[in-house]
Amino acid sequence: MISDFNLVDGSEGWWVDTGASCHVCYDRSMFKSYSNVVDKKLLLGDSHSTVVAGSGEVELNFTSGKTVILKDVLHTPEIIKNLVSGYILNKAGFTQTIGADLFTLTKNEIFVGKDYAIEGEASVILGIKITRSKRGISLDQSHYIEKILKKYNYLDCKPVCTPYDPSERLFKNTGNSVRQNEYASIIGSLRYATNCTRLDIVYAIGVLCRFTSRPSNEHWHALERVMRYLKRTMNLRLHYGKFPAVLDGYSDADWNTLSDDSKATGGYIFSIAGGAISWKSKKQTILTQSTMESEMIALATASEEANWLRSLLSDTPLWEKPVPAVLIHYDSTATIAKVQNRCYNGKR
């Protein structure tokens, strides 16, 4: 989301969204022309969809007195925000300029209209709840997790403490698929959560998504454990304090423990100000012959991400320069010795 600005007529505000592929309005009374639509849905950013009741033209009024007619606006009663597609505006030749509190629209260098941002700060963006306090900023998806649990009838399930049983080993299903569409739908919904705030289930979902094409009862049992864990940890959040504003990371790998093809899984996490900003868990693409080798590959992947994050911070105007080296924590003595070119006893 880029900006939120008031309309001169005092109706609901409009959000300018550069990622939206169409204009969206939930208020039927705002349409100047309208046509009913049957059996049409709009795909949302969280892999869910919403009903489209109709489409038509909406007149966008600016405080400057200018108006712009938005065409092919979708009427979506279930969405409580009116969205202006920045992509469509750009495609139509409009130029958007957004200052601290002013939105200006021009076309062919000719002024079209302007408006002012709504006072206050956003509390929910792309399904992520933002909580501000004197101690810092917190991000969570409690309402999104609750919606998933309710949709798939896990809201009353018995909670558990961990998302995955480390002693359980899953294999490809050679029999009939068990509720494949529902399995894939749940995995897709949870992957969105892992990309935003729920790094604690990244490993579990990374393992379970390998069996999306043909899930078995064993795969369902493991997936249900994730849902039971989310029931217990629905309100977990990422918290970013004011200090220390230092980038550091952690890296690790398992070796031939849960994969049915003898490939290890590596992962990393980087944090700033006490909150995670980047994380990943992925099965390695090559076979390794020892724990040290698998952890070296994971460390190399983490180092690439550390370099990218340092470059990003270097381009951040308010960040202190030069950006110091990133400390990556590791728990393998053999790998640390190998990195430091020291001898180790060869134990794996």
Coordinates of C-alpha atoms in Angstrom, one line a residue:
M1 CA 0.0 0.0 0.0
I2 CA 1.3 3.4 -0.9
S3 CA -1.2 6.0 0.3
D4 CA -4.6 6.5 1.9
F5 CA -6.4 9.8 1.0
N6 CA -9.8 11.4 1.9
L7 CA -12.4 12.2 -0.7
V8 CA -14.0 15.7 -0.7
D9 CA -17.5 14.2 -0.3
G10 CA -16.6 12.7 3.0
S11 CA -17.2 9.1 2.0
E12 CA -14.8 6.2 2.7
G13 CA -11.1 6.8 1.8
W14 CA -9.4 5.2 -1.2
W15 CA -6.2 3.2 -1.0
V16 CA -3.7 3.6 -3.9
D17 CA -2.2 0.1 -4.4
T18 CA 0.6 -0.4 -7.0
G19 CA 0.2 -4.1 -6.7
A20 CA -3.5 -4.2 -7.5
S21 CA -4.5 -5.4 -11.0
C22 CA -7.9 -3.7 -10.9
H23 CA -9.9 -1.0 -9.2
V24 CA -12.1 -2.3 -6.3
C25 CA -15.0 -0.7 -4.5
Y26 CA -17.2 -2.2 -1.8
D27 CA -19.9 0.5 -1.7
R28 CA -22.6 -0.1 -4.3
S29 CA -24.0 3.4 -3.9
M30 CA -20.7 5.0 -5.2
F31 CA -21.1 3.5 -8.7
K32 CA -22.3 5.9 -11.5
S33 CA -23.0 3.0 -13.8
Y34 CA -23.3 -0.7 -12.8
S35 CA -23.7 -4.1 -14.3
N36 CA -24.3 -7.3 -12.4
V37 CA -21.7 -10.1 -12.6
V38 CA -22.4 -13.8 -12.1
D39 CA -20.0 -16.4 -10.9
K40 CA -16.9 -14.2 -10.8
K41 CA -14.3 -14.1 -8.1
L42 CA -11.2 -11.9 -7.4
L43 CA -8.0 -13.6 -6.3
L44 CA -6.4 -11.9 -3.2
G45 CA -2.8 -11.6 -2.1
D46 CA -3.2 -14.2 0.6
S47 CA -4.2 -16.9 -2.0
H48 CA -7.9 -16.6 -1.0
S49 CA -10.7 -15.2 -3.3
T50 CA -13.7 -12.9 -2.8
V51 CA -17.0 -12.6 -4.6
V52 CA -17.4 -10.0 -7.4
A53 CA -21.0 -8.8 -7.4
G54 CA -20.7 -6.4 -10.3
S55 CA -18.7 -3.8 -12.2
G56 CA -19.0 -0.3 -13.5
E57 CA -17.8 3.3 -13.3
V58 CA -17.0 5.3 -10.1
E59 CA -16.3 9.0 -9.9
L60 CA -13.2 9.8 -7.9
N61 CA -13.4 13.3 -6.3
F62 CA -10.4 15.2 -5.2
T63 CA -10.3 18.1 -2.6
S64 CA -9.0 20.3 -5.4
G65 CA -12.4 20.0 -7.1
K66 CA -11.1 17.8 -9.9
T67 CA -12.7 14.5 -10.7
V68 CA -11.5 11.3 -12.4
I69 CA -13.7 8.6 -13.8
L70 CA -12.5 5.1 -12.9
K71 CA -13.7 2.5 -15.4
D72 CA -14.2 -1.3 -14.9
V73 CA -14.3 -1.0 -11.1
L74 CA -15.2 -4.3 -9.5
H75 CA -17.8 -4.3 -6.8
T76 CA -16.6 -6.5 -3.9
P77 CA -18.9 -6.4 -0.9
E78 CA -16.6 -8.5 1.3
I79 CA -13.6 -6.1 1.0
I80 CA -13.9 -3.2 3.3
K81 CA -11.4 -1.0 1.5
N82 CA -11.8 0.9 -1.8
L83 CA -8.6 0.3 -3.9
V84 CA -7.3 2.3 -6.8
S85 CA -4.9 0.3 -9.0
G86 CA -1.7 2.3 -9.4
Y87 CA -0.8 -0.1 -12.2
I88 CA -3.9 0.8 -14.2
L89 CA -3.3 4.5 -13.6
N90 CA 0.3 4.2 -14.9
K91 CA -0.9 2.2 -17.9
A92 CA -3.4 4.9 -18.7
G93 CA -0.6 7.5 -18.7
F94 CA -1.2 9.0 -15.2
T95 CA 1.8 10.0 -13.0
Q96 CA 1.4 9.6 -9.3
T97 CA 3.4 11.8 -6.9
I98 CA 3.2 11.0 -3.2
G99 CA 4.8 13.3 -0.6
A100 CA 4.7 13.2 3.2
D101 CA 0.9 13.9 3.3
L102 CA 0.0 14.8 -0.3
F103 CA -1.1 12.7 -3.3
T104 CA -0.9 14.4 -6.7
L105 CA -2.1 13.0 -10.0
T106 CA -0.9 14.3 -13.4
K107 CA -1.3 13.2 -17.0
N108 CA 1.0 14.4 -19.8
E109 CA 2.5 16.9 -17.3
I110 CA -1.0 18.4 -16.8
F111 CA -2.4 18.6 -13.3
V112 CA -5.4 16.3 -12.7
G113 CA -6.0 16.4 -9.0
K114 CA -4.6 16.2 -5.5
D115 CA -5.7 14.9 -2.1
Y116 CA -4.3 14.6 1.4
A117 CA -3.4 11.5 3.4
I118 CA -5.6 10.5 6.2
E119 CA -4.1 11.3 9.6
G120 CA -2.9 8.4 11.6
E121 CA -1.0 5.2 10.7
A122 CA -2.1 1.9 9.2
S123 CA -3.0 -0.9 11.6
V124 CA -3.4 -3.7 9.1
I125 CA -1.6 -4.1 5.8
L126 CA -1.9 -7.2 3.6
G127 CA -3.3 -9.2 6.4
I128 CA -0.6 -8.3 8.9
K129 CA -1.6 -6.5 12.1
I130 CA 0.7 -3.7 13.2
T131 CA 0.9 -2.8 16.9
R132 CA 2.9 0.3 18.0
S133 CA 4.0 1.0 21.5
K134 CA 6.8 2.9 23.4
R135 CA 8.8 -0.4 23.3
G136 CA 8.7 -0.8 19.6
I137 CA 6.6 -2.3 16.8
S138 CA 5.0 -5.7 16.7
L139 CA 3.6 -7.7 13.7
D140 CA 1.2 -10.6 13.9
Q141 CA -1.4 -12.5 11.9
S142 CA -3.6 -13.7 14.7
H143 CA -6.8 -12.8 12.8
Y144 CA -5.5 -14.6 9.7
I145 CA -4.5 -17.7 11.6
E146 CA -7.9 -17.8 13.3
K147 CA -9.6 -17.5 9.9
I148 CA -7.7 -20.5 8.6
L149 CA -8.5 -22.6 11.6
K150 CA -12.1 -21.7 11.4
K151 CA -12.3 -22.3 7.6
Y152 CA -10.9 -25.8 7.9
N153 CA -12.6 -26.8 11.2
Y154 CA -9.6 -26.7 13.5
L155 CA -10.6 -23.9 15.7
D156 CA -11.6 -26.3 18.5
C157 CA -8.7 -28.8 18.1
K158 CA -6.4 -29.8 20.9
P159 CA -3.3 -27.6 20.9
V160 CA 0.3 -28.9 20.9
C161 CA 3.6 -27.3 21.8
T162 CA 5.6 -27.9 18.6
P163 CA 4.7 -27.8 14.9
Y164 CA 6.5 -30.9 13.9
D165 CA 7.5 -34.2 15.5
P166 CA 11.3 -34.6 15.0
S167 CA 11.1 -38.4 15.3
E168 CA 8.5 -38.7 12.5
R169 CA 9.9 -39.5 9.0
L170 CA 7.6 -38.9 6.0
F171 CA 7.8 -40.7 2.6
K172 CA 6.1 -40.2 -0.7
N173 CA 2.7 -41.8 -1.0
T174 CA 2.5 -44.7 -3.4
G175 CA -1.2 -45.3 -2.8
N176 CA -4.3 -43.2 -3.4
S177 CA -4.3 -39.5 -2.7
V178 CA -6.2 -38.4 0.4
R179 CA -8.2 -35.1 0.1
Q180 CA -5.5 -33.6 -2.2
N181 CA -7.4 -30.3 -2.9
E182 CA -8.0 -29.5 0.7
Y183 CA -4.4 -30.4 1.6
A184 CA -3.0 -28.1 -1.1
S185 CA -5.4 -25.3 0.0
I186 CA -4.2 -25.5 3.6
I187 CA -0.6 -25.6 2.6
G188 CA -1.1 -22.6 0.3
S189 CA -2.7 -20.6 3.1
L190 CA 0.0 -21.4 5.6
R191 CA 2.8 -20.6 3.2
Y192 CA 1.5 -17.0 3.1
A193 CA 1.7 -16.9 6.9
T194 CA 5.3 -18.3 6.8
N195 CA 6.3 -15.6 4.3
C196 CA 5.0 -12.8 6.5
T197 CA 5.4 -13.5 10.2
R198 CA 5.3 -17.2 11.1
L199 CA 8.9 -18.3 10.6
D200 CA 8.3 -20.9 13.4
I201 CA 6.4 -23.2 11.0
V202 CA 8.6 -22.6 7.9
Y203 CA 10.5 -25.9 8.4
A204 CA 7.3 -28.0 8.9
I205 CA 5.5 -26.5 6.0
G206 CA 8.6 -26.8 3.8
V207 CA 8.6 -30.6 4.5
L208 CA 4.8 -31.0 4.1
C209 CA 4.6 -29.1 0.8
R210 CA 6.7 -31.8 -0.8
F211 CA 3.7 -34.1 -0.7
T212 CA 1.1 -31.7 -2.0
S213 CA 0.5 -33.7 -5.2
R214 CA -0.4 -37.0 -3.4
P215 CA -0.9 -36.6 0.4
S216 CA -1.4 -39.7 2.5
N217 CA -2.9 -40.2 6.0
E218 CA 0.5 -39.8 7.5
H219 CA 1.0 -36.4 5.8
W220 CA -2.4 -35.3 7.0
H221 CA -1.5 -36.3 10.5
A222 CA 1.6 -34.1 10.3
L223 CA -0.3 -31.2 8.8
E224 CA -3.0 -31.4 11.5
R225 CA -0.2 -31.1 14.1
V226 CA 0.8 -27.8 12.5
M227 CA -2.8 -26.6 12.8
R228 CA -2.9 -27.7 16.5
Y229 CA 0.3 -25.8 17.1
L230 CA -1.2 -22.7 15.5
K231 CA -4.2 -23.0 17.8
R232 CA -1.8 -22.7 20.7
T233 CA 0.4 -20.0 19.3
M234 CA -2.2 -17.9 17.4
N235 CA -1.1 -14.7 19.0
L236 CA 2.7 -15.0 18.5
R237 CA 4.2 -11.9 17.0
L238 CA 7.4 -10.4 15.7
H239 CA 8.6 -7.5 17.9
Y240 CA 11.1 -4.9 16.8
G241 CA 12.6 -2.8 19.6
K242 CA 14.6 0.4 19.3
F243 CA 17.9 -1.3 20.2
P244 CA 20.1 -3.0 19.3
A245 CA 19.9 -2.1 15.6
V246 CA 22.4 -4.7 14.6
L247 CA 22.1 -7.3 11.9
D248 CA 23.0 -10.8 12.9
G249 CA 22.1 -14.3 11.8
Y250 CA 21.8 -17.9 12.6
S251 CA 22.3 -20.9 10.3
D252 CA 21.8 -24.7 10.7
A253 CA 21.2 -27.9 8.8
D254 CA 20.0 -31.4 9.4
W255 CA 21.6 -34.3 7.7
N256 CA 19.5 -37.2 6.3
T257 CA 17.0 -37.1 9.2
L258 CA 13.6 -36.5 7.7
S259 CA 14.1 -36.6 3.9
D260 CA 13.3 -39.8 2.0
D261 CA 15.9 -39.1 -0.7
S262 CA 18.9 -38.6 1.7
K263 CA 19.1 -34.8 1.1
A264 CA 19.7 -32.5 4.0
T265 CA 17.6 -29.4 4.8
G266 CA 19.3 -26.1 5.6
G267 CA 18.0 -22.9 6.9
Y268 CA 18.9 -19.4 8.3
I269 CA 17.3 -16.5 10.1
F270 CA 18.5 -12.9 10.3
S271 CA 17.2 -10.3 12.8
I272 CA 17.5 -6.6 13.5
A273 CA 16.4 -4.9 16.7
G274 CA 15.4 -8.2 18.2
G275 CA 13.0 -9.2 15.4
A276 CA 13.4 -11.5 12.4
I277 CA 13.6 -9.8 9.0
S278 CA 14.7 -12.7 6.8
W279 CA 14.4 -16.5 7.1
K280 CA 14.5 -19.6 4.9
S281 CA 14.3 -23.4 5.2
K282 CA 14.9 -25.5 2.1
K283 CA 16.0 -28.9 1.1
Q284 CA 19.4 -28.9 -0.4
T285 CA 19.8 -29.9 -4.1
I286 CA 22.8 -32.1 -3.7
L287 CA 23.7 -35.1 -1.7
T288 CA 26.2 -34.6 1.2
Q289 CA 28.3 -37.2 2.8
S290 CA 28.5 -35.7 6.3
T291 CA 26.9 -33.3 8.7
M292 CA 29.8 -30.9 8.2
E293 CA 29.2 -30.8 4.4
S294 CA 25.5 -30.2 4.7
E295 CA 26.1 -27.4 7.3
M296 CA 28.8 -25.8 5.1
I297 CA 26.2 -25.6 2.3
A298 CA 23.7 -24.0 4.7
L299 CA 26.3 -21.6 5.9
A300 CA 27.2 -20.6 2.3
T301 CA 23.6 -19.9 1.6
A302 CA 23.2 -17.8 4.7
S303 CA 26.4 -15.9 3.8
E304 CA 24.8 -15.0 0.4
E305 CA 21.8 -13.6 2.2
A306 CA 23.9 -11.7 4.7
N307 CA 25.8 -10.0 1.8
W308 CA 22.5 -9.1 0.2
L309 CA 21.1 -7.6 3.5
R310 CA 24.3 -5.6 4.0
S311 CA 23.9 -4.2 0.5
L312 CA 20.3 -3.3 1.3
L313 CA 21.2 -1.5 4.5
S314 CA 24.0 0.3 2.6
D315 CA 21.3 1.8 0.3
T316 CA 19.1 2.8 3.3
P317 CA 19.6 6.5 3.8
L318 CA 19.2 6.6 7.6
W319 CA 21.3 3.6 8.3
E320 CA 24.8 4.1 9.8
K321 CA 27.6 3.7 7.3
P322 CA 29.7 1.6 6.8
V323 CA 27.5 -1.4 7.6
P324 CA 29.6 -3.7 9.8
A325 CA 30.2 -7.4 9.0
V326 CA 27.4 -9.7 9.9
L327 CA 27.9 -12.2 12.7
I328 CA 26.4 -15.6 11.8
H329 CA 25.9 -18.0 14.7
Y330 CA 26.6 -21.7 14.2
D331 CA 26.7 -24.8 16.4
S332 CA 28.9 -27.1 14.5
T333 CA 32.5 -27.3 15.7
A334 CA 33.6 -29.1 12.6
T335 CA 32.1 -26.5 10.3
I336 CA 33.6 -23.6 12.3
A337 CA 37.0 -25.3 12.2
K338 CA 36.7 -25.8 8.4
V339 CA 35.8 -22.2 7.8
Q340 CA 38.7 -21.0 9.9
N341 CA 41.0 -23.5 8.1
R342 CA 41.8 -25.4 11.3
C343 CA 42.2 -29.1 11.7
Y344 CA 39.4 -31.1 13.1
N345 CA 39.3 -34.8 14.1
G346 CA 37.1 -35.9 11.2
K347 CA 34.1 -36.8 13.2
R348 CA 30.8 -36.2 11.4

